[in-house]
Tab-separated table of C-alpha atoms (C1' of nucleotides) in Angstrom:
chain	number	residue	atom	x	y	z
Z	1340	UNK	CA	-15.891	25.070	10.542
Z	1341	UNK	CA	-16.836	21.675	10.540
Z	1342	UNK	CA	-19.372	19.456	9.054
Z	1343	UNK	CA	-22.483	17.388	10.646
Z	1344	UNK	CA	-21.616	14.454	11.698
Z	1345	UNK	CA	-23.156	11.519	9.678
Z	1346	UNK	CA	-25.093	10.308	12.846
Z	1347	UNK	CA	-25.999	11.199	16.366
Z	1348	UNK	CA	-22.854	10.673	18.042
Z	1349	UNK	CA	-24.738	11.013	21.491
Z	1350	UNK	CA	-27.029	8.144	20.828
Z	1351	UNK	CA	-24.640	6.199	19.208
Z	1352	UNK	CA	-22.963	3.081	20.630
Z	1353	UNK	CA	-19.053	3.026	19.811
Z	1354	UNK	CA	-16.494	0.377	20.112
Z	1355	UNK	CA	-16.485	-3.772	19.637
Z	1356	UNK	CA	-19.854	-5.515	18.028
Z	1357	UNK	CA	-21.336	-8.106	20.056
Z	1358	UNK	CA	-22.367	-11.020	18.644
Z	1359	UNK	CA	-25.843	-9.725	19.358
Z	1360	UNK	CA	-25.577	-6.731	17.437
Z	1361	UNK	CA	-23.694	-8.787	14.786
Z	1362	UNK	CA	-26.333	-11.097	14.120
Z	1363	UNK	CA	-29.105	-7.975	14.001
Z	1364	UNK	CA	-27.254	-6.821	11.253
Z	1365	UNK	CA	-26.439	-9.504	9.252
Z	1366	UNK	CA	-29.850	-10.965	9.813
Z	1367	UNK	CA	-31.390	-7.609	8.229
Z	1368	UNK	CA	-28.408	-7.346	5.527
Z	1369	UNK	CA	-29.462	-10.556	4.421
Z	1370	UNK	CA	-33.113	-9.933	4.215
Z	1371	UNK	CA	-33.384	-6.283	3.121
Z	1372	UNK	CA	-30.224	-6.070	1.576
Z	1373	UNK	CA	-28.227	-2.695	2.346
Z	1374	UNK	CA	-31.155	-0.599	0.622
Z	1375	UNK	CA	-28.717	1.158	-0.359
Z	1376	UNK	CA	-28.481	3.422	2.564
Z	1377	UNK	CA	-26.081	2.581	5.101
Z	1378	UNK	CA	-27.007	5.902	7.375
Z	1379	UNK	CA	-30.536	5.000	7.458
Z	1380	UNK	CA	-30.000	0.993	7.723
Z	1381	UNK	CA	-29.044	0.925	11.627
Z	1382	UNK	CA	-32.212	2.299	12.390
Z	1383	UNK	CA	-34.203	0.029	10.399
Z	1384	UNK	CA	-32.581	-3.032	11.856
Z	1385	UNK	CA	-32.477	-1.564	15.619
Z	1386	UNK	CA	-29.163	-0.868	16.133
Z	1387	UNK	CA	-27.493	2.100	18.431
Z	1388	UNK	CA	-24.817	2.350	15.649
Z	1389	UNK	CA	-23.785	5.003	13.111
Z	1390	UNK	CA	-23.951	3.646	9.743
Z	1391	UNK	CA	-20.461	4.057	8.808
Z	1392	UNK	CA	-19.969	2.005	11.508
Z	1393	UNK	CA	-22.736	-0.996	9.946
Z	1394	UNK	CA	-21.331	-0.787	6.353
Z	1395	UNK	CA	-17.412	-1.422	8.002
Z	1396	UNK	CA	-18.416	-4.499	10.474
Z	1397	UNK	CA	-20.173	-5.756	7.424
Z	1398	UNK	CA	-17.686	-4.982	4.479
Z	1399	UNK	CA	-14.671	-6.462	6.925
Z	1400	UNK	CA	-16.460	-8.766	9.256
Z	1401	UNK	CA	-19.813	-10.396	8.571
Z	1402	UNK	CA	-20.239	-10.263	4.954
Z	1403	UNK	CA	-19.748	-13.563	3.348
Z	1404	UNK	CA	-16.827	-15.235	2.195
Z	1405	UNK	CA	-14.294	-13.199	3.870
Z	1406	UNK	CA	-11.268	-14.796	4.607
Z	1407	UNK	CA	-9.414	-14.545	7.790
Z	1408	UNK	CA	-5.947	-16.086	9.013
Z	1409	UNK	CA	-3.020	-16.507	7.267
Z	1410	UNK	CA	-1.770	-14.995	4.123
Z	1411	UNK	CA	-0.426	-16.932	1.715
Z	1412	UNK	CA	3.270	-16.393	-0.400
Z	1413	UNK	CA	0.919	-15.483	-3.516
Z	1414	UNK	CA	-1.537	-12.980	-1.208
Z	1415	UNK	CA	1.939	-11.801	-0.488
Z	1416	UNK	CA	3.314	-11.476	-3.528
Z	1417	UNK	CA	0.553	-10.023	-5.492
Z	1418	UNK	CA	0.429	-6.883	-2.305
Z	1419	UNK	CA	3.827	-6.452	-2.521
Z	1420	UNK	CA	3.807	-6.032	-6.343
Z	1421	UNK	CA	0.910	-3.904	-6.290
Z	1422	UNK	CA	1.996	-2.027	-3.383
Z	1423	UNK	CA	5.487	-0.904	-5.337
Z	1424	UNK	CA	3.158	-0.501	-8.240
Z	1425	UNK	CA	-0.108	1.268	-7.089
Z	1426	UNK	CA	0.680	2.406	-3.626
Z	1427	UNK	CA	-1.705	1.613	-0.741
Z	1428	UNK	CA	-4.951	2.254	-2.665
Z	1429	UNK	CA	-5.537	-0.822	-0.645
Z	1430	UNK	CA	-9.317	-1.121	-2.178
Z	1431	UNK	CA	-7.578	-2.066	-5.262
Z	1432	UNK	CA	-5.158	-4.383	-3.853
Z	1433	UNK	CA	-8.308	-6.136	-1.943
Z	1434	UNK	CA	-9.712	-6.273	-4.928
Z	1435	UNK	CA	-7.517	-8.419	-6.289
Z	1436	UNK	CA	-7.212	-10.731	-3.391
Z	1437	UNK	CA	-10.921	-12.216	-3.305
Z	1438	UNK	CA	-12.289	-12.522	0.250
Z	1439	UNK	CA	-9.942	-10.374	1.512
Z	1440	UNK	CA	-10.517	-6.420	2.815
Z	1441	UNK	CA	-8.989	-3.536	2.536
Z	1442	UNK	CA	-8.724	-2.832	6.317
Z	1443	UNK	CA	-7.202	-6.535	6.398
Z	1444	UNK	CA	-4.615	-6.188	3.863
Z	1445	UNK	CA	-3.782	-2.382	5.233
Z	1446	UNK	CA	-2.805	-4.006	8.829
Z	1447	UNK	CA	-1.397	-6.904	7.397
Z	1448	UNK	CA	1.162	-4.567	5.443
Z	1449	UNK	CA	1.699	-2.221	8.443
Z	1450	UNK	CA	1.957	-4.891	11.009
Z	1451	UNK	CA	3.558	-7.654	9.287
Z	1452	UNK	CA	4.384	-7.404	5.316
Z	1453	UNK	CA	6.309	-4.190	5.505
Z	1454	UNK	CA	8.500	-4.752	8.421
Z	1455	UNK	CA	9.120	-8.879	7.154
Z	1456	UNK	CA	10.876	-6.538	3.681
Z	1457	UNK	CA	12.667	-4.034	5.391
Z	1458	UNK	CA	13.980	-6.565	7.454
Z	1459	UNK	CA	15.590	-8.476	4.139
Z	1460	UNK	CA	16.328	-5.327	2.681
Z	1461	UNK	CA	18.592	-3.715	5.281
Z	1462	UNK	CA	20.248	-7.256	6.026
Z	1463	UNK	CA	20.967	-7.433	2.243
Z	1464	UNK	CA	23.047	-3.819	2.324
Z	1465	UNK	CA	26.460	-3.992	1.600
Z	1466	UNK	CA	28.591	-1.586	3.604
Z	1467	UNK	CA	30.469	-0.357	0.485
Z	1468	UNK	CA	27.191	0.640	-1.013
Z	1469	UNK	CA	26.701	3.264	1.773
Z	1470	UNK	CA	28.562	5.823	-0.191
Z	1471	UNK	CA	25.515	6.729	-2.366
Z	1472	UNK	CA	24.554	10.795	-3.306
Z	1473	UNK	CA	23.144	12.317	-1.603
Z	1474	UNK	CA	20.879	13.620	-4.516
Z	1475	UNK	CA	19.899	10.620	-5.947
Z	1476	UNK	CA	19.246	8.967	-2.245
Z	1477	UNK	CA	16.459	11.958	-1.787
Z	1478	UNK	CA	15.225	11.553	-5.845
Z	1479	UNK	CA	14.526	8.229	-5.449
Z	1480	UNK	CA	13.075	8.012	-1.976
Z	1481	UNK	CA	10.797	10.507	-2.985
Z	1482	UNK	CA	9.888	8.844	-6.149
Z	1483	UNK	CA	8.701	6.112	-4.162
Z	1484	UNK	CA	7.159	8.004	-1.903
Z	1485	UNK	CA	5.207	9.933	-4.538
Z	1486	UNK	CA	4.441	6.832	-6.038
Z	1487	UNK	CA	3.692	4.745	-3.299
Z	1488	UNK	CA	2.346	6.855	-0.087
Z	1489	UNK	CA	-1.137	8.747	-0.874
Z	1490	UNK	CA	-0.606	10.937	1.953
Z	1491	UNK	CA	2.552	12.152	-0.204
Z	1492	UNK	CA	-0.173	12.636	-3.026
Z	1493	UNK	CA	0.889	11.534	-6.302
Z	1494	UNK	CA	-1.979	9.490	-8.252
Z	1495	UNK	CA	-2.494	7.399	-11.210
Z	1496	UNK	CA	-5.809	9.225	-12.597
Z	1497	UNK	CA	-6.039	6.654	-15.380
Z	1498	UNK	CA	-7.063	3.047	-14.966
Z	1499	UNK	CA	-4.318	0.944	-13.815
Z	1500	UNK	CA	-2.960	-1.162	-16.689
Z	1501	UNK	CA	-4.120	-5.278	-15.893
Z	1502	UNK	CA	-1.129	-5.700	-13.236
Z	1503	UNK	CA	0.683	-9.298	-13.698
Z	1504	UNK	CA	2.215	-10.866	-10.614
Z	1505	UNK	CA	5.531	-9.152	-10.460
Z	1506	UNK	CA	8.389	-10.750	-10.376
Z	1507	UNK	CA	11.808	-9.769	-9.148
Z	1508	UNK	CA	15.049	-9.777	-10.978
Z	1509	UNK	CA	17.131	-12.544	-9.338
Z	1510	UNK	CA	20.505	-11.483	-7.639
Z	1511	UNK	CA	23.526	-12.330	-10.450
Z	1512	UNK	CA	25.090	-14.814	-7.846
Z	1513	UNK	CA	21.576	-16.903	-7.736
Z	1514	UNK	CA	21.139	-19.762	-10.115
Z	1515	UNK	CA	18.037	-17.945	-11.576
Z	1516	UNK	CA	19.578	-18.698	-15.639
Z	1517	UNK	CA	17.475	-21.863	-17.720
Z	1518	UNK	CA	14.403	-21.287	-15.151
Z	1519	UNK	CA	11.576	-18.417	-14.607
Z	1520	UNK	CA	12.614	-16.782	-11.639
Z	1521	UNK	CA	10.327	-17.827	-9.174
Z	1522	UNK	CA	10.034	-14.740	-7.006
Z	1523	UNK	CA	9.096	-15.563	-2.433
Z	1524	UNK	CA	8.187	-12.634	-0.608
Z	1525	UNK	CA	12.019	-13.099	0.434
Z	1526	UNK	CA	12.894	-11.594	-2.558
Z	1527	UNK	CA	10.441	-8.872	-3.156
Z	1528	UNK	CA	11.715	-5.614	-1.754
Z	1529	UNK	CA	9.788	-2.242	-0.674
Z	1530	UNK	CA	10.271	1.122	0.177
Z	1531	UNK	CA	13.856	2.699	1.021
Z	1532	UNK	CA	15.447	-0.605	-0.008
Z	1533	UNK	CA	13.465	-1.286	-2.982
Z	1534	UNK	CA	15.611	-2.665	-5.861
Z	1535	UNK	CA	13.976	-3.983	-8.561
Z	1536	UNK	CA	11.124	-5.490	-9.599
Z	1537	UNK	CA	10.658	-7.382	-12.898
Z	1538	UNK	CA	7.823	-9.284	-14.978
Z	1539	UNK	CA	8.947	-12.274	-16.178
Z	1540	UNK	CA	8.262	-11.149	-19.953
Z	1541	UNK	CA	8.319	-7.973	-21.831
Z	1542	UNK	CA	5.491	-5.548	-21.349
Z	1543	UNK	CA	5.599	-2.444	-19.384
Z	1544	UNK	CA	6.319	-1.222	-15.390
Z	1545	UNK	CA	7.648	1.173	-13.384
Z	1546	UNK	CA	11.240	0.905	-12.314
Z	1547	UNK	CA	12.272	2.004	-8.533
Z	1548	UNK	CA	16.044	1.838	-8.316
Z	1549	UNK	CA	19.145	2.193	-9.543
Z	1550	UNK	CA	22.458	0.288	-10.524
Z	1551	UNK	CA	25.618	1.768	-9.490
Z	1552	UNK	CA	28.994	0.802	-9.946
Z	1553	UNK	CA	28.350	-0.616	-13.110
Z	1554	UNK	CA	31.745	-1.544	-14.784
Z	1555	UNK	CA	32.629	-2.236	-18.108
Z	1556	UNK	CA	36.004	-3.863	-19.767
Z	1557	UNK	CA	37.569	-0.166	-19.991
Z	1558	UNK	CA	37.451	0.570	-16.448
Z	1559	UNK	CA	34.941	2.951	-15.997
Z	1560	UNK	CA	32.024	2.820	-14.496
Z	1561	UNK	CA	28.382	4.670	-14.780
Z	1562	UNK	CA	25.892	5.346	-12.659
Z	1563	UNK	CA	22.271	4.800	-13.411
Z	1564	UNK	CA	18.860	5.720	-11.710
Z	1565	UNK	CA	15.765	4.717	-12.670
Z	1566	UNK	CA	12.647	6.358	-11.822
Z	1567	UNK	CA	10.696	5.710	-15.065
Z	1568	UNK	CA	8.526	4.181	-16.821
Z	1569	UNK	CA	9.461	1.681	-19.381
Z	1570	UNK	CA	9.079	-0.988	-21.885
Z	1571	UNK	CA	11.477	-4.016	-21.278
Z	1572	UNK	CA	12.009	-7.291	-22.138
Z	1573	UNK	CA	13.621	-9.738	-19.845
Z	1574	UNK	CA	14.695	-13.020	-20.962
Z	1575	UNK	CA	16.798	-15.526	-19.359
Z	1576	UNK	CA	18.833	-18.641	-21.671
Z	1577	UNK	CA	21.090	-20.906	-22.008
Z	1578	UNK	CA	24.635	-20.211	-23.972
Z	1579	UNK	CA	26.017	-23.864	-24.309
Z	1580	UNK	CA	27.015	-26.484	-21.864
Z	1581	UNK	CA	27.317	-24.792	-18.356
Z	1582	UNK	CA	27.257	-21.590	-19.073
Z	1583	UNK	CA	24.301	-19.177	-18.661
Z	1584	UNK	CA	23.249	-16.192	-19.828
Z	1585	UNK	CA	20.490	-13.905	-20.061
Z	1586	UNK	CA	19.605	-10.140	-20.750
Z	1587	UNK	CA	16.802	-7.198	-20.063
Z	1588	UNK	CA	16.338	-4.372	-22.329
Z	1589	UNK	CA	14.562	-1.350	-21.725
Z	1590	UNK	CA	13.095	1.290	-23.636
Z	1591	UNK	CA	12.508	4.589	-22.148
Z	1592	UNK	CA	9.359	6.846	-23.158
Z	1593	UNK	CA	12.063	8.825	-24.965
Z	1594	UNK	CA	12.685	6.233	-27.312
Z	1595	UNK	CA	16.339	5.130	-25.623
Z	1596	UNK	CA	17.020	1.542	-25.305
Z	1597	UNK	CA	19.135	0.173	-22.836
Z	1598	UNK	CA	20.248	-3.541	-22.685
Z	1599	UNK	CA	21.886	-5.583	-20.455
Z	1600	UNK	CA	23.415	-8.395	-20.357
Z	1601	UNK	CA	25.332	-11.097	-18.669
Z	1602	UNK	CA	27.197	-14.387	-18.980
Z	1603	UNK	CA	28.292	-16.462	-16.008
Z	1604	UNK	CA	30.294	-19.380	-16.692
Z	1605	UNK	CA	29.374	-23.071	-15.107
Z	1606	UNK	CA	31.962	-23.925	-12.814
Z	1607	UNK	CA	34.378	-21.155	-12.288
Z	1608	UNK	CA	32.777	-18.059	-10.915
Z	1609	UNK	CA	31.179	-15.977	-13.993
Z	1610	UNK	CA	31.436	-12.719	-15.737
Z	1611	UNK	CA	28.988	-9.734	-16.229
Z	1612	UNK	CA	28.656	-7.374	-18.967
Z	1613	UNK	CA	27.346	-5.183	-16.682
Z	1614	UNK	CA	27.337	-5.369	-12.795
Z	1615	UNK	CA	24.118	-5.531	-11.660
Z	1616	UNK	CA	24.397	-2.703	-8.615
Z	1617	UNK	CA	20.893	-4.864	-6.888
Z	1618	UNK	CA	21.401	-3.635	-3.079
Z	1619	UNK	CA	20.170	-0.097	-2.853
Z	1620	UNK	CA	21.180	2.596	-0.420
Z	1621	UNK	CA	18.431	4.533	0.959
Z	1622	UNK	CA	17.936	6.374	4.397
Z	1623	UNK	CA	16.794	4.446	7.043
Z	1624	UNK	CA	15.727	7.785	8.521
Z	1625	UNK	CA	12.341	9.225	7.291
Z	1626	UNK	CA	12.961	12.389	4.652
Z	1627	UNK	CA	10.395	15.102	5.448
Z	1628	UNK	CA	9.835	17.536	2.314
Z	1629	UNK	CA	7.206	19.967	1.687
Z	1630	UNK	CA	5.231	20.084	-1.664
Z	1631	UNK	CA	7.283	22.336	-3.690
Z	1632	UNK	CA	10.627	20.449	-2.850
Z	1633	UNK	CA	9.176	17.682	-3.626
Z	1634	UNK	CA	8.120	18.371	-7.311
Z	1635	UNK	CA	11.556	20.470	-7.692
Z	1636	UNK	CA	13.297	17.175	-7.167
Z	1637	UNK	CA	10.796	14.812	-9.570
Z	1638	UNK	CA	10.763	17.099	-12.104
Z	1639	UNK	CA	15.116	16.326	-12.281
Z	1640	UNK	CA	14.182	12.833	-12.685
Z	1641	UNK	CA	13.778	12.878	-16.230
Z	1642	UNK	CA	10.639	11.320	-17.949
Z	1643	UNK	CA	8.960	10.667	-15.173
Z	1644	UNK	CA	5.513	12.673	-14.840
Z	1645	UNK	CA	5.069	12.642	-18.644
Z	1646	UNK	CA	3.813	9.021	-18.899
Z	1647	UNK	CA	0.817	9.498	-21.256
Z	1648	UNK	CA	1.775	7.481	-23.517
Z	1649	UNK	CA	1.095	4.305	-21.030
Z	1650	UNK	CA	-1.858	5.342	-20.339
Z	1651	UNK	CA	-0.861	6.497	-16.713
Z	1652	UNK	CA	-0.420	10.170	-15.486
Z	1653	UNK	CA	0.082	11.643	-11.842
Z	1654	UNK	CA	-1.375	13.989	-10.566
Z	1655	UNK	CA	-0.621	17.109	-8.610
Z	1656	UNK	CA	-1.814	16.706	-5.233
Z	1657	UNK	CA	-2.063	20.042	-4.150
Z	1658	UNK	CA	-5.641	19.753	-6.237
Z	1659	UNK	CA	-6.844	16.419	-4.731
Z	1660	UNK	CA	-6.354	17.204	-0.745
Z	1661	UNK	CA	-4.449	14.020	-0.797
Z	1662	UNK	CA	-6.887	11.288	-0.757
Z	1663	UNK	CA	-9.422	9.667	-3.052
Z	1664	UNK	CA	-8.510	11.076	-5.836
Z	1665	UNK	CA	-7.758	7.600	-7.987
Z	1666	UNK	CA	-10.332	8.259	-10.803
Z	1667	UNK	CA	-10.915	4.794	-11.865
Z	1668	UNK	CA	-12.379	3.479	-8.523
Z	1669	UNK	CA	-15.237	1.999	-8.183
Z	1670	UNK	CA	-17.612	1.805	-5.334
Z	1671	UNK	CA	-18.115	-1.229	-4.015
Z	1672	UNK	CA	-21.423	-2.133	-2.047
U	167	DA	C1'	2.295	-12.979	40.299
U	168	DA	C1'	2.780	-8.398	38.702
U	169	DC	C1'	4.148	-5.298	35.445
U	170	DG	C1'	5.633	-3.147	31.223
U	171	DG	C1'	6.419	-3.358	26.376
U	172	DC	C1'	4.932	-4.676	22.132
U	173	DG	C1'	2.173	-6.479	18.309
U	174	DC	C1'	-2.101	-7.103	16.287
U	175	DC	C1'	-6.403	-5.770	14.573
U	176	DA	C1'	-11.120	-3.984	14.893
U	177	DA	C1'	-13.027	0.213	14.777
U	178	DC	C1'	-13.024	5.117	14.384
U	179	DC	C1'	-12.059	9.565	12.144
U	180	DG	C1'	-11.816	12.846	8.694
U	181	DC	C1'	-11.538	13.848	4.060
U	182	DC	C1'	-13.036	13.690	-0.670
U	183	DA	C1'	-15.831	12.059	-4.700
U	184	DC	C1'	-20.100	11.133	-6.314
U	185	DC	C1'	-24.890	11.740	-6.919
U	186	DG	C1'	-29.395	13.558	-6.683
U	187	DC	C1'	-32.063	17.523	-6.142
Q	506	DC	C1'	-24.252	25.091	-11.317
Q	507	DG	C1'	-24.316	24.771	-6.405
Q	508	DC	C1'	-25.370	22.398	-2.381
Q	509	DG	C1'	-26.153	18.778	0.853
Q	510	DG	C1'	-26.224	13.940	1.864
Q	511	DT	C1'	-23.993	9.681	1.519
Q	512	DG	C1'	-20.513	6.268	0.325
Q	513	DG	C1'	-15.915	5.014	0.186
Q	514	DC	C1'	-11.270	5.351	1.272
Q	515	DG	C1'	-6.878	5.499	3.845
Q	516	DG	C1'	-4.653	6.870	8.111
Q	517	DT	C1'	-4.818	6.456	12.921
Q	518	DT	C1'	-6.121	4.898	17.417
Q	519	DG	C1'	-7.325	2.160	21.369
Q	520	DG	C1'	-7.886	-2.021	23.569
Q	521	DC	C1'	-6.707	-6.601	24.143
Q	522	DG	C1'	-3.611	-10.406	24.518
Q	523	DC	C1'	0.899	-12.270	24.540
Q	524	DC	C1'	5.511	-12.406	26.115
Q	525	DG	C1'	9.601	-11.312	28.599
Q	526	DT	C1'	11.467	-9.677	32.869
DNA sequence: AACGGCGCCAACCGCCACCGC
DNA sequence: CGCGGTGGCGGTTGGCGCCGT
């Protein structure tokens, strides 16, 4: 089985645009427009090209006021937070970086952006952290996976909630108390190592992570995961002369509200309520699951496909194919 | 100078959604 | 409603250039 090709592929001249070819087309883009028919449009404008092939060089090349070179901390930032939120619907991210393109931002991330995180992330692992379960090592590797790789299939079928810039919850030792975190691409974290990411006031994300270790006065200590959705509020202060303070709460969708809080004093070293477990243990190793393990394992992470109530949902690949399947897109000409 | 490895990025490929008939 | 054509998307590839040996 198959399907006809969109053009002639005999007739049809493949590889890098010369600047003759790139000036036919954007000559006759900018006269006739597209006409709204890329597979016809090559033929109009006398070009040995398939269409697909036009509407690309165009979209990521000739069209105006694309931007090439360098991208910026805040181009940064605002992919990495939509990245850990969206995935690599990378339309969508482009979309929010004006005169940038998809296909720009996509090799950007795989050539530069991802390995620049991993990079902090694994030189930020403790060694004593490496002692992580094995279950919640696979649950929360393939939470991220389902939430950020497509080809894993796991969508948002809704509209995406407006996403702010994302900002990430400073490391306890880090003078982050009195001031906004600022957050660098230094301190935004993806994939296996992803930690946390936090808005700098209350509204509503995702969580990847988890805290471990976290001790109270008793003695004992808990061990969280978060895969969820949630309300939170995150505020940082100022408890009197040196000392700082601040706290996040968090509300799960099943009502359960979780704060935390901490107090470091000014000069001498500082104390936590809670220890905030921030370095995250993943496998450097890729985990290779087939569909049904994979929903076994997110349905045990509890709340977690039942996000109606935010307006988000996921769906089940197996119905999609594993692409395209993000409702709310629109097509962009 | 020659060669191999590697990174970058433009372009291609294949799949799926949408739309008109 | 079904079908075919087209647009749009994300993953992958291939070629080029740079750099180290």
């Amino acid at each position: 089985m198959g399907r006809a090709p969109c053009c002639d592929k005999a007739n049809v001249k493949k590889g890098p645009w010369s600047p003759e070819e790139d000036s036919k087309l954007k000559e006759f883009i900018e006269k006739n427009g597209t006409g709204g028919n890329w597979i016809a449009l090559p033929h109009k404008a006398g070009l040995k090209r398939c269409g697909k092939s036009c509407r690309l060089r165009w979209l990521n090349y000739l069209r105006p006021n694309i931007k090439h070179g360098e991208f910026s901390d805040d181009e940064d930032r605002i992919i990495c937070g939509l990245f850990a939120s969206i995935g690599s619907r990378w339309s969508i991210i482009a979309a929010q970086l004006p005169g940038r393109t998809d296909n720009d931002i996509k090799n950007y991330w795989n050539t530069k952006l991802k390995k620049k995180l991993l990079g902090i992330a694994s030189s930020q692992r403790k060694p004593h952290q490496q002692q992580q379960q094995q279950q919640e090592q696979l649950q929360q590797q393939l939470l991220f996976q389902s939430l950020s790789s497509s080809s894993q299939g796991k969508y948002y079928t809704s509209p995406v909630p407006p996403l702010p810039v994302l900002k990430s919850l400073p490391p306890i030792s880090q003078d982050a108390f009195g001031t906004v975190p600022t957050t660098t691409s230094s301190t935004l974290l993806q994939g296996p190592s992803y930690q946390y990411q936090m808005m700098k006031e209350s509204g509503h994300m995702i969580v990847f992570g988890s805290e471990q270790s976290c001790s109270s006065s008793d003695g004992s200590s808990t061990q969280i995961s978060y895969g969820k959705e949630m309300d939170y509020n995150y505020n940082i202060g100022r408890a009197g002369g040196a000392e700082q303070m601040g706290f996040e709460s968090y509300l799960f969708p099943a009502g359960i509200e979780e704060t935390h809080r901490w107090l470091l004093g000014g000069g001498g070293g500082g104390q936590v309520e809670r220890d905030y477990g921030l370095s995250r243990l993943w496998e450097e190793a890729p985990l290779e699951y087939n569909y049904e393990e994979i929903k076994q394992l997110l349905g045990s992470i509890h709340g977690y496909t039942n996000n109606n109530d935010h307006n988000l949902s996921l769906d089940d690949p197996s119905g999609s194919g594993g692409r395209g399947s993000f409702k709310s897109q629109g097509r962009v000409m």
